[in-house]
Amino acid sequence: MKSIYDFELSELTELMENNGFKKYNATQIFQWLYRQKVSSFDEMTNISVKLRDWLKENYTCEGLETLKLQVSRDGTRKYLFRLHDGSSIESVLMHYDYGDTICVTSQVGCNMGCTFCASGLLKKQRDLTSGEMTLQVLEVQKDVEKMGVRVSHIVVMGTGEPFDNYDNVLAFCRTVNHDLGLGIGARHITISTCGLVNGIRRFADEHVQYNLAISLHAPNNEIRSRIMPVNRRYPIEQLMDALKYYCEKNNRRLSFEYILLKGVNDTDECVSQLIELTKPFDVYVNLIPYNTVDEHGYVSTDYKTAMELYNKLMKNNVRCTLRQKHGEDIDAACGQLRSKYERGKI
Ligand code: SAH
């Protein structure tokens, strides 16, 4: 049975009209789900029993089961959720000065095969529905509400490649953004891609305000193809062309994610090449310390070298941050908690 969380408000409205109910019933249901955050149709007390019964017969209103919750010393909360088909997924809540940010998973497993990432240890089983992504935000919000916390920012940076599940990810963004529901500002929502060029071009044509982040991680094809197989399909030149197209169509700042892998992408030459790549763009570079994944054998660049890279970028007028690590004492690397769980290690 389809989940009620899979409907955008516009679809819910159509559903009501097509089945002899009132248009405004859609708004009522939407608000019960995302404002009151009820977990059953029976709690929707201002709609008729007839409509409630019809909803119960045709749709589910089930949330996600929390299998595990790890809380880090720095307050980072990592959730392992169970989906209705038994698959497990992770979501992470991180506290930043500008707000509490949830990192949402978009697929069960991932097929992109980045050689440093824990998510790819388990191949993609399926795409998440938009409702399964929305429910991650809802469940986390419900959990932290009692502490007075509001999830104000979303990054689609959990397991999976969002542009490999394009339609559902965009539907999810519209639902959580809607001001009759969770009302999370479009500019507070970030979609991160490893560089699926067709997805970037399609996204450019949508003219939406969500932020776009690119997992660049290497400034040339030789290194990038080695650590990110997607680069063999869409080499850097094609990626940069698509990004130029995006920037022409949308007057938005981009961000480049750049994880620091010792001896792989952290040389002086790499930084010079990175500076060149940023030149055509209004771009913000996030230098990210690598969270060690035992199975992969990479280590993070040491702090001193990372600071040198950061300073060189700054000196060359590239805006950047050296990101702090979050949740180091828990399984914070993408996909780490899930992959351990699925393989019976916890
Ligand atoms: N597929 C999308 C989103 C998921 S990955 C993408 O590639 O952007 C989210 C981010 O986490 C990416 O930048 C990814 O490269 C990074 N990442 C993966 N494993 C990591 C690790 N062990 N330490 C730090 N960052 C990691």
mmCIF file of C-alpha atoms and ligand atoms in Angstrom:
data_model
loop_
_atom_site.group_PDB
_atom_site.id
_atom_site.type_symbol
_atom_site.label_atom_id
_atom_site.label_comp_id
_atom_site.label_asym_id
_atom_site.label_seq_id
_atom_site.Cartn_x
_atom_site.Cartn_y
_atom_site.Cartn_z
ATOM 1 C CA MET A 1 0.000 0.000 0.000
ATOM 2 C CA LYS A 2 1.220 3.482 -0.865
ATOM 3 C CA SER A 3 2.207 5.783 1.966
ATOM 4 C CA ILE A 4 0.322 9.026 2.510
ATOM 5 C CA TYR A 5 3.722 10.685 2.983
ATOM 6 C CA ASP A 6 4.487 10.062 -0.697
ATOM 7 C CA PHE A 7 2.004 12.723 -1.791
ATOM 8 C CA GLU A 8 2.882 16.316 -2.416
ATOM 9 C CA LEU A 9 0.131 18.758 -1.468
ATOM 10 C CA SER A 10 -0.781 19.245 -5.135
ATOM 11 C CA GLU A 11 -1.155 15.478 -5.601
ATOM 12 C CA LEU A 12 -3.148 15.149 -2.414
ATOM 13 C CA THR A 13 -5.493 17.841 -3.673
ATOM 14 C CA GLU A 14 -5.984 15.983 -6.942
ATOM 15 C CA LEU A 15 -6.569 12.754 -5.021
ATOM 16 C CA MET A 16 -9.301 14.353 -2.938
ATOM 17 C CA GLU A 17 -11.033 15.874 -5.939
ATOM 18 C CA ASN A 18 -10.884 12.686 -7.973
ATOM 19 C CA ASN A 19 -12.456 10.668 -5.170
ATOM 20 C CA GLY A 20 -15.372 12.878 -4.295
ATOM 21 C CA PHE A 21 -13.802 14.643 -1.334
ATOM 22 C CA LYS A 22 -13.151 18.320 -0.855
ATOM 23 C CA LYS A 23 -10.100 20.197 -2.020
ATOM 24 C CA TYR A 24 -9.549 21.624 1.449
ATOM 25 C CA ASN A 25 -9.381 18.084 2.876
ATOM 26 C CA ALA A 26 -5.952 17.860 1.268
ATOM 27 C CA THR A 27 -4.711 20.887 3.221
ATOM 28 C CA GLN A 28 -6.164 19.441 6.419
ATOM 29 C CA ILE A 29 -4.410 16.110 5.922
ATOM 30 C CA PHE A 30 -1.153 17.817 4.978
ATOM 31 C CA GLN A 31 -1.235 19.910 8.129
ATOM 32 C CA TRP A 32 -2.033 16.935 10.350
ATOM 33 C CA LEU A 33 0.968 15.132 8.933
ATOM 34 C CA TYR A 34 3.532 17.933 8.970
ATOM 35 C CA ARG A 35 2.315 20.484 11.518
ATOM 36 C CA GLN A 36 0.690 18.285 14.151
ATOM 37 C CA LYS A 37 2.874 15.338 13.158
ATOM 38 C CA VAL A 38 0.258 12.709 13.971
ATOM 39 C CA SER A 39 1.015 9.074 13.356
ATOM 40 C CA SER A 40 -2.432 7.753 12.416
ATOM 41 C CA PHE A 41 -5.441 8.792 10.343
ATOM 42 C CA ASP A 42 -7.630 8.446 13.447
ATOM 43 C CA GLU A 43 -5.946 11.452 15.002
ATOM 44 C CA MET A 44 -7.128 13.681 12.147
ATOM 45 C CA THR A 45 -10.179 14.687 14.105
ATOM 46 C CA ASN A 46 -11.432 17.534 11.923
ATOM 47 C CA ILE A 47 -11.983 15.332 8.899
ATOM 48 C CA SER A 48 -14.988 13.072 8.433
ATOM 49 C CA VAL A 49 -15.002 9.469 9.562
ATOM 50 C CA LYS A 50 -15.872 8.547 5.961
ATOM 51 C CA LEU A 51 -12.666 10.148 4.675
ATOM 52 C CA ARG A 52 -10.581 8.696 7.487
ATOM 53 C CA ASP A 53 -11.929 5.208 6.719
ATOM 54 C CA TRP A 54 -11.260 5.678 3.019
ATOM 55 C CA LEU A 55 -7.680 6.782 3.757
ATOM 56 C CA LYS A 56 -7.139 3.780 6.052
ATOM 57 C CA GLU A 57 -8.376 1.414 3.363
ATOM 58 C CA ASN A 58 -6.077 2.816 0.705
ATOM 59 C CA TYR A 59 -2.955 4.285 2.296
ATOM 60 C CA THR A 60 -0.566 3.778 5.180
ATOM 61 C CA CYS A 61 0.349 6.466 7.664
ATOM 62 C CA GLU A 62 3.205 4.559 9.253
ATOM 63 C CA GLY A 63 6.377 6.255 10.419
ATOM 64 C CA LEU A 64 9.876 4.810 10.514
ATOM 65 C CA GLU A 65 11.074 2.518 13.264
ATOM 66 C CA THR A 66 14.240 3.689 15.020
ATOM 67 C CA LEU A 67 16.588 0.715 15.232
ATOM 68 C CA LYS A 68 19.459 2.591 16.823
ATOM 69 C CA LEU A 69 20.325 6.072 17.974
ATOM 70 C CA GLN A 70 23.921 7.085 18.663
ATOM 71 C CA VAL A 71 24.556 10.418 20.344
ATOM 72 C CA SER A 72 28.021 11.892 20.057
ATOM 73 C CA ARG A 73 29.783 13.990 22.701
ATOM 74 C CA ASP A 74 29.414 16.987 20.365
ATOM 75 C CA GLY A 75 25.640 16.455 20.209
ATOM 76 C CA THR A 76 25.554 14.864 16.747
ATOM 77 C CA ARG A 77 22.726 12.343 16.618
ATOM 78 C CA LYS A 78 22.893 9.419 14.247
ATOM 79 C CA TYR A 79 19.718 7.444 13.580
ATOM 80 C CA LEU A 80 19.386 4.039 12.034
ATOM 81 C CA PHE A 81 15.835 3.654 10.711
ATOM 82 C CA ARG A 82 14.007 0.598 9.480
ATOM 83 C CA LEU A 83 11.833 1.011 6.382
ATOM 84 C CA HIS A 84 8.617 -0.938 5.800
ATOM 85 C CA ASP A 85 10.338 -3.507 3.600
ATOM 86 C CA GLY A 86 12.944 -4.191 6.288
ATOM 87 C CA SER A 87 15.767 -2.150 4.715
ATOM 88 C CA SER A 88 17.741 0.078 7.024
ATOM 89 C CA ILE A 89 18.905 3.653 6.380
ATOM 90 C CA GLU A 90 20.775 6.340 8.290
ATOM 91 C CA SER A 91 20.061 9.983 9.033
ATOM 92 C CA VAL A 92 22.287 12.346 10.994
ATOM 93 C CA LEU A 93 21.463 15.533 12.866
ATOM 94 C CA MET A 94 24.336 17.984 13.328
ATOM 95 C CA HIS A 95 24.384 21.200 15.277
ATOM 96 C CA TYR A 96 25.888 24.246 13.574
ATOM 97 C CA ASP A 97 25.869 27.889 14.655
ATOM 98 C CA TYR A 98 23.405 28.687 11.882
ATOM 99 C CA GLY A 99 20.994 25.882 12.795
ATOM 100 C CA ASP A 100 20.369 22.192 13.235
ATOM 101 C CA THR A 101 21.003 20.320 10.038
ATOM 102 C CA ILE A 102 19.732 16.891 9.067
ATOM 103 C CA CYS A 103 21.633 14.780 6.581
ATOM 104 C CA VAL A 104 19.086 12.733 4.637
ATOM 105 C CA THR A 105 19.576 9.427 2.835
ATOM 106 C CA SER A 106 18.208 9.180 -0.712
ATOM 107 C CA GLN A 107 18.789 5.530 -1.674
ATOM 108 C CA VAL A 108 19.200 2.178 0.051
ATOM 109 C CA GLY A 109 22.903 1.659 -0.693
ATOM 110 C CA CYS A 110 24.694 3.440 -3.537
ATOM 111 C CA ASN A 111 26.074 2.456 -6.924
ATOM 112 C CA MET A 112 28.486 5.331 -7.506
ATOM 113 C CA GLY A 113 31.400 3.324 -6.136
ATOM 114 C CA CYS A 114 33.521 6.167 -4.707
ATOM 115 C CA THR A 115 36.526 4.338 -3.341
ATOM 116 C CA PHE A 116 36.681 6.205 -0.006
ATOM 117 C CA CYS A 117 33.013 6.031 0.942
ATOM 118 C CA ALA A 118 31.339 3.571 3.294
ATOM 119 C CA SER A 119 27.945 3.845 1.585
ATOM 120 C CA GLY A 120 29.117 1.979 -1.472
ATOM 121 C CA LEU A 121 30.172 -0.988 0.628
ATOM 122 C CA LEU A 122 26.559 -2.033 0.132
ATOM 123 C CA LYS A 123 25.293 -1.722 -3.447
ATOM 124 C CA LYS A 124 22.091 0.103 -4.233
ATOM 125 C CA GLN A 125 19.009 -1.967 -3.477
ATOM 126 C CA ARG A 126 16.446 0.641 -4.387
ATOM 127 C CA ASP A 127 15.559 4.310 -4.487
ATOM 128 C CA LEU A 128 13.818 5.841 -1.500
ATOM 129 C CA THR A 129 10.359 7.243 -2.089
ATOM 130 C CA SER A 130 9.856 10.924 -1.378
ATOM 131 C CA GLY A 131 7.819 9.936 1.695
ATOM 132 C CA GLU A 132 10.690 7.900 3.095
ATOM 133 C CA MET A 133 12.916 10.952 2.840
ATOM 134 C CA THR A 134 10.275 13.230 4.364
ATOM 135 C CA LEU A 135 9.781 10.761 7.206
ATOM 136 C CA GLN A 136 13.476 10.968 8.108
ATOM 137 C CA VAL A 137 13.025 14.689 8.727
ATOM 138 C CA LEU A 138 9.732 14.169 10.590
ATOM 139 C CA GLU A 139 11.049 11.411 12.867
ATOM 140 C CA VAL A 140 14.163 13.385 13.755
ATOM 141 C CA GLN A 141 12.123 16.541 14.341
ATOM 142 C CA LYS A 142 9.736 14.625 16.606
ATOM 143 C CA ASP A 143 12.671 13.204 18.542
ATOM 144 C CA VAL A 144 14.358 16.553 19.218
ATOM 145 C CA GLU A 145 11.231 18.675 19.598
ATOM 146 C CA LYS A 146 11.077 17.853 23.294
ATOM 147 C CA MET A 147 14.498 19.490 23.696
ATOM 148 C CA GLY A 148 13.260 22.616 21.959
ATOM 149 C CA VAL A 149 15.272 21.956 18.802
ATOM 150 C CA ARG A 150 13.986 22.790 15.328
ATOM 151 C CA VAL A 151 15.539 21.119 12.324
ATOM 152 C CA SER A 152 16.118 24.163 10.156
ATOM 153 C CA HIS A 153 18.449 22.909 7.436
ATOM 154 C CA ILE A 154 18.514 19.824 5.227
ATOM 155 C CA VAL A 155 21.407 18.377 3.268
ATOM 156 C CA VAL A 156 20.736 15.476 0.917
ATOM 157 C CA MET A 157 24.177 14.062 1.633
ATOM 158 C CA GLY A 158 23.408 10.754 3.263
ATOM 159 C CA THR A 159 23.759 7.423 1.501
ATOM 160 C CA GLY A 160 22.835 7.464 -2.179
ATOM 161 C CA GLU A 161 23.148 9.718 -5.188
ATOM 162 C CA PRO A 162 20.239 12.187 -5.218
ATOM 163 C CA PHE A 163 20.377 12.769 -8.972
ATOM 164 C CA ASP A 164 20.113 9.009 -9.508
ATOM 165 C CA ASN A 165 16.706 9.331 -7.783
ATOM 166 C CA TYR A 166 15.876 12.714 -9.251
ATOM 167 C CA ASP A 167 12.069 12.839 -9.228
ATOM 168 C CA ASN A 168 11.624 11.565 -5.688
ATOM 169 C CA VAL A 169 14.314 13.865 -4.302
ATOM 170 C CA LEU A 170 12.741 16.933 -5.891
ATOM 171 C CA ALA A 171 9.266 15.884 -4.689
ATOM 172 C CA PHE A 172 10.703 15.487 -1.194
ATOM 173 C CA CYS A 173 12.213 18.983 -1.353
ATOM 174 C CA ARG A 174 8.869 20.484 -2.371
ATOM 175 C CA THR A 175 7.063 18.734 0.492
ATOM 176 C CA VAL A 176 9.460 19.731 3.281
ATOM 177 C CA ASN A 177 9.693 23.241 1.837
ATOM 178 C CA HIS A 178 5.925 23.812 1.714
ATOM 179 C CA ASP A 179 4.839 26.519 4.124
ATOM 180 C CA LEU A 180 1.689 24.639 5.148
ATOM 181 C CA GLY A 181 3.937 21.844 6.384
ATOM 182 C CA LEU A 182 7.467 21.823 7.773
ATOM 183 C CA GLY A 183 8.274 25.063 5.984
ATOM 184 C CA ILE A 184 12.001 24.522 5.667
ATOM 185 C CA GLY A 185 13.323 27.356 3.501
ATOM 186 C CA ALA A 186 14.479 26.409 0.005
ATOM 187 C CA ARG A 187 17.782 28.149 0.638
ATOM 188 C CA HIS A 188 18.216 25.925 3.668
ATOM 189 C CA ILE A 189 18.020 22.777 1.546
ATOM 190 C CA THR A 190 21.143 21.475 -0.187
ATOM 191 C CA ILE A 191 21.394 18.692 -2.730
ATOM 192 C CA SER A 192 24.823 17.134 -3.090
ATOM 193 C CA THR A 193 25.843 15.218 -6.196
ATOM 194 C CA CYS A 194 28.936 13.295 -7.187
ATOM 195 C CA GLY A 195 28.583 14.878 -10.619
ATOM 196 C CA LEU A 196 25.789 13.312 -12.673
ATOM 197 C CA VAL A 197 25.900 15.821 -15.480
ATOM 198 C CA ASN A 198 22.440 15.085 -16.889
ATOM 199 C CA GLY A 199 20.949 15.632 -13.422
ATOM 200 C CA ILE A 200 22.780 18.936 -12.985
ATOM 201 C CA ARG A 201 21.472 20.197 -16.333
ATOM 202 C CA ARG A 202 17.942 19.129 -15.500
ATOM 203 C CA PHE A 203 18.225 20.788 -12.098
ATOM 204 C CA ALA A 204 19.468 23.981 -13.753
ATOM 205 C CA ASP A 205 16.281 24.131 -15.810
ATOM 206 C CA GLU A 206 14.007 23.824 -12.747
ATOM 207 C CA HIS A 207 14.951 27.318 -11.508
ATOM 208 C CA VAL A 208 14.552 26.346 -7.875
ATOM 209 C CA GLN A 209 16.241 27.936 -4.898
ATOM 210 C CA TYR A 210 17.706 24.775 -3.354
ATOM 211 C CA ASN A 211 21.480 24.856 -3.042
ATOM 212 C CA LEU A 212 23.679 22.671 -5.193
ATOM 213 C CA ALA A 213 26.827 21.056 -3.804
ATOM 214 C CA ILE A 214 29.297 19.123 -5.921
ATOM 215 C CA SER A 215 31.452 16.382 -4.472
ATOM 216 C CA LEU A 216 34.573 17.313 -6.389
ATOM 217 C CA HIS A 217 37.272 15.709 -4.237
ATOM 218 C CA ALA A 218 39.966 15.944 -6.917
ATOM 219 C CA PRO A 219 41.007 18.702 -9.324
ATOM 220 C CA ASN A 220 42.058 16.575 -12.301
ATOM 221 C CA ASN A 221 40.737 13.598 -14.239
ATOM 222 C CA GLU A 222 43.598 11.296 -13.340
ATOM 223 C CA ILE A 223 42.992 11.433 -9.590
ATOM 224 C CA ARG A 224 39.243 11.913 -9.796
ATOM 225 C CA SER A 225 38.691 8.886 -12.031
ATOM 226 C CA ARG A 226 40.792 6.831 -9.646
ATOM 227 C CA ILE A 227 38.747 7.716 -6.565
ATOM 228 C CA MET A 228 35.353 8.423 -8.171
ATOM 229 C CA PRO A 229 34.334 6.079 -11.022
ATOM 230 C CA VAL A 230 31.598 8.536 -12.079
ATOM 231 C CA ASN A 231 34.394 10.711 -13.465
ATOM 232 C CA ARG A 232 35.066 8.142 -16.187
ATOM 233 C CA ARG A 233 31.522 8.674 -17.432
ATOM 234 C CA TYR A 234 31.453 12.449 -16.859
ATOM 235 C CA PRO A 235 34.987 13.852 -16.811
ATOM 236 C CA ILE A 236 35.772 17.185 -15.156
ATOM 237 C CA GLU A 237 35.413 19.218 -18.383
ATOM 238 C CA GLN A 238 31.833 17.977 -18.850
ATOM 239 C CA LEU A 239 31.087 18.560 -15.189
ATOM 240 C CA MET A 240 32.377 22.125 -15.340
ATOM 241 C CA ASP A 241 30.354 22.810 -18.509
ATOM 242 C CA ALA A 242 27.190 21.626 -16.765
ATOM 243 C CA LEU A 243 27.997 23.826 -13.768
ATOM 244 C CA LYS A 244 28.519 26.832 -16.005
ATOM 245 C CA TYR A 245 25.127 26.116 -17.528
ATOM 246 C CA TYR A 246 23.607 25.926 -14.033
ATOM 247 C CA CYS A 247 25.178 29.243 -13.036
ATOM 248 C CA GLU A 248 24.016 30.954 -16.217
ATOM 249 C CA LYS A 249 20.455 29.819 -15.630
ATOM 250 C CA ASN A 250 20.429 30.424 -11.877
ATOM 251 C CA ASN A 251 22.070 33.218 -10.065
ATOM 252 C CA ARG A 252 23.167 30.962 -7.229
ATOM 253 C CA ARG A 253 26.374 30.210 -5.422
ATOM 254 C CA LEU A 254 27.746 26.688 -5.740
ATOM 255 C CA SER A 255 29.690 24.674 -3.248
ATOM 256 C CA PHE A 256 32.458 22.214 -3.912
ATOM 257 C CA GLU A 257 33.010 19.479 -1.367
ATOM 258 C CA TYR A 258 36.627 18.399 -1.095
ATOM 259 C CA ILE A 259 37.532 15.634 1.329
ATOM 260 C CA LEU A 260 41.157 15.623 2.393
ATOM 261 C CA LEU A 261 42.868 12.327 1.651
ATOM 262 C CA LYS A 262 46.465 12.180 2.752
ATOM 263 C CA GLY A 263 48.876 11.801 -0.151
ATOM 264 C CA VAL A 264 46.039 11.502 -2.676
ATOM 265 C CA ASN A 265 44.474 14.910 -3.321
ATOM 266 C CA ASP A 266 46.216 17.203 -0.828
ATOM 267 C CA THR A 267 49.393 18.194 -2.666
ATOM 268 C CA ASP A 268 50.353 21.755 -3.481
ATOM 269 C CA GLU A 269 49.790 21.006 -7.162
ATOM 270 C CA CYS A 270 46.266 19.797 -6.416
ATOM 271 C CA VAL A 271 45.445 23.022 -4.632
ATOM 272 C CA SER A 272 46.753 25.101 -7.546
ATOM 273 C CA GLN A 273 44.568 23.099 -9.928
ATOM 274 C CA LEU A 274 41.609 23.461 -7.581
ATOM 275 C CA ILE A 275 42.055 27.239 -7.558
ATOM 276 C CA GLU A 276 41.992 27.255 -11.378
ATOM 277 C CA LEU A 277 38.781 25.202 -11.418
ATOM 278 C CA THR A 278 36.975 27.584 -9.095
ATOM 279 C CA LYS A 279 37.757 30.683 -11.180
ATOM 280 C CA PRO A 280 34.654 30.743 -13.427
ATOM 281 C CA PHE A 281 32.303 30.335 -10.477
ATOM 282 C CA ASP A 282 30.860 32.002 -7.435
ATOM 283 C CA VAL A 283 31.815 29.008 -5.372
ATOM 284 C CA TYR A 284 32.388 28.079 -1.773
ATOM 285 C CA VAL A 285 34.846 25.267 -1.112
ATOM 286 C CA ASN A 286 34.281 22.977 1.868
ATOM 287 C CA LEU A 287 37.462 21.212 2.864
ATOM 288 C CA ILE A 288 36.333 18.135 4.773
ATOM 289 C CA PRO A 289 38.525 16.029 7.037
ATOM 290 C CA TYR A 290 38.120 12.412 5.995
ATOM 291 C CA ASN A 291 36.273 10.091 8.356
ATOM 292 C CA THR A 292 38.268 6.894 8.285
ATOM 293 C CA VAL A 293 36.493 3.869 6.827
ATOM 294 C CA ASP A 294 38.449 0.798 7.953
ATOM 295 C CA GLU A 295 37.753 -1.155 4.781
ATOM 296 C CA HIS A 296 39.222 1.473 2.420
ATOM 297 C CA GLY A 297 42.681 2.255 3.770
ATOM 298 C CA TYR A 298 42.680 6.027 3.225
ATOM 299 C CA VAL A 299 43.702 8.427 5.986
ATOM 300 C CA SER A 300 42.804 12.051 6.477
ATOM 301 C CA THR A 301 45.289 14.839 5.758
ATOM 302 C CA ASP A 302 46.921 16.062 8.982
ATOM 303 C CA TYR A 303 45.683 19.292 10.460
ATOM 304 C CA LYS A 304 48.814 21.300 9.662
ATOM 305 C CA THR A 305 48.695 20.422 5.949
ATOM 306 C CA ALA A 306 44.954 21.042 5.883
ATOM 307 C CA MET A 307 45.535 24.537 7.302
ATOM 308 C CA GLU A 308 48.177 25.210 4.649
ATOM 309 C CA LEU A 309 45.758 24.220 1.902
ATOM 310 C CA TYR A 310 43.070 26.368 3.467
ATOM 311 C CA ASN A 311 45.398 29.374 3.703
ATOM 312 C CA LYS A 312 46.497 29.006 0.093
ATOM 313 C CA LEU A 313 42.893 28.952 -1.090
ATOM 314 C CA MET A 314 42.066 32.003 1.008
ATOM 315 C CA LYS A 315 45.117 33.862 -0.275
ATOM 316 C CA ASN A 316 43.860 33.225 -3.785
ATOM 317 C CA ASN A 317 40.452 34.641 -2.949
ATOM 318 C CA VAL A 318 38.685 31.295 -2.931
ATOM 319 C CA ARG A 319 36.105 31.363 -0.175
ATOM 320 C CA CYS A 320 36.393 28.214 1.837
ATOM 321 C CA THR A 321 35.983 26.541 5.198
ATOM 322 C CA LEU A 322 37.899 23.785 6.829
ATOM 323 C CA ARG A 323 35.009 21.844 8.200
ATOM 324 C CA GLN A 324 35.015 20.570 11.739
ATOM 325 C CA LYS A 325 34.543 16.908 12.261
ATOM 326 C CA HIS A 326 31.207 15.898 13.691
ATOM 327 C CA GLY A 327 30.425 12.725 15.546
ATOM 328 C CA GLU A 328 33.940 11.364 15.469
ATOM 329 C CA ASP A 329 33.226 9.054 18.391
ATOM 330 C CA ILE A 330 30.219 7.516 16.653
ATOM 331 C CA ASP A 331 29.994 5.884 13.228
ATOM 332 C CA ALA A 332 29.775 9.216 11.459
ATOM 333 C CA ALA A 333 31.090 8.408 7.989
ATOM 334 C CA CYS A 334 28.339 8.094 5.407
ATOM 335 C CA GLY A 335 26.935 4.614 5.505
ATOM 336 C CA GLN A 336 29.189 3.440 8.295
ATOM 337 C CA LEU A 337 26.545 2.695 10.887
ATOM 338 C CA ARG A 338 24.326 0.931 8.406
ATOM 339 C CA SER A 339 27.087 -1.141 6.867
ATOM 340 C CA LYS A 340 28.223 -2.312 10.293
ATOM 341 C CA TYR A 341 24.645 -3.108 11.293
ATOM 342 C CA GLU A 342 23.862 -5.005 8.118
ATOM 343 C CA ARG A 343 27.000 -7.081 8.459
ATOM 344 C CA GLY A 344 26.179 -7.972 12.033
ATOM 345 C CA LYS A 345 29.051 -6.038 13.616
ATOM 346 C CA ILE A 346 26.763 -4.159 15.999
HETATM 347 N N1 SAH B 1 26.177 11.015 -3.682
HETATM 348 C C1 SAH B 1 26.147 12.350 -3.194
HETATM 349 C C2 SAH B 1 25.648 12.492 -1.769
HETATM 350 C C3 SAH B 1 26.099 11.481 -0.777
HETATM 351 S S1 SAH B 1 27.780 11.523 -0.257
HETATM 352 C C4 SAH B 1 27.512 12.988 -3.344
HETATM 353 O O1 SAH B 1 28.433 12.309 -3.764
HETATM 354 O O2 SAH B 1 27.638 14.169 -3.090
HETATM 355 C C5 SAH B 1 27.867 12.973 0.719
HETATM 356 C C6 SAH B 1 29.264 13.533 0.891
HETATM 357 O O3 SAH B 1 30.022 12.803 1.870
HETATM 358 C C7 SAH B 1 30.073 13.497 -0.369
HETATM 359 O O4 SAH B 1 30.768 14.689 -0.545
HETATM 360 C C8 SAH B 1 30.981 12.333 -0.091
HETATM 361 O O5 SAH B 1 32.059 12.332 -0.921
HETATM 362 C C9 SAH B 1 31.306 12.532 1.364
HETATM 363 N N2 SAH B 1 31.905 11.381 2.036
HETATM 364 C C10 SAH B 1 31.740 10.086 1.769
HETATM 365 N N3 SAH B 1 32.468 9.320 2.591
HETATM 366 C C11 SAH B 1 33.122 10.152 3.432
HETATM 367 C C12 SAH B 1 34.031 9.967 4.512
HETATM 368 N N4 SAH B 1 34.380 8.758 4.891
HETATM 369 N N5 SAH B 1 34.500 11.074 5.136
HETATM 370 C C13 SAH B 1 34.102 12.322 4.754
HETATM 371 N N6 SAH B 1 33.253 12.548 3.757
HETATM 372 C C14 SAH B 1 32.762 11.483 3.083
#
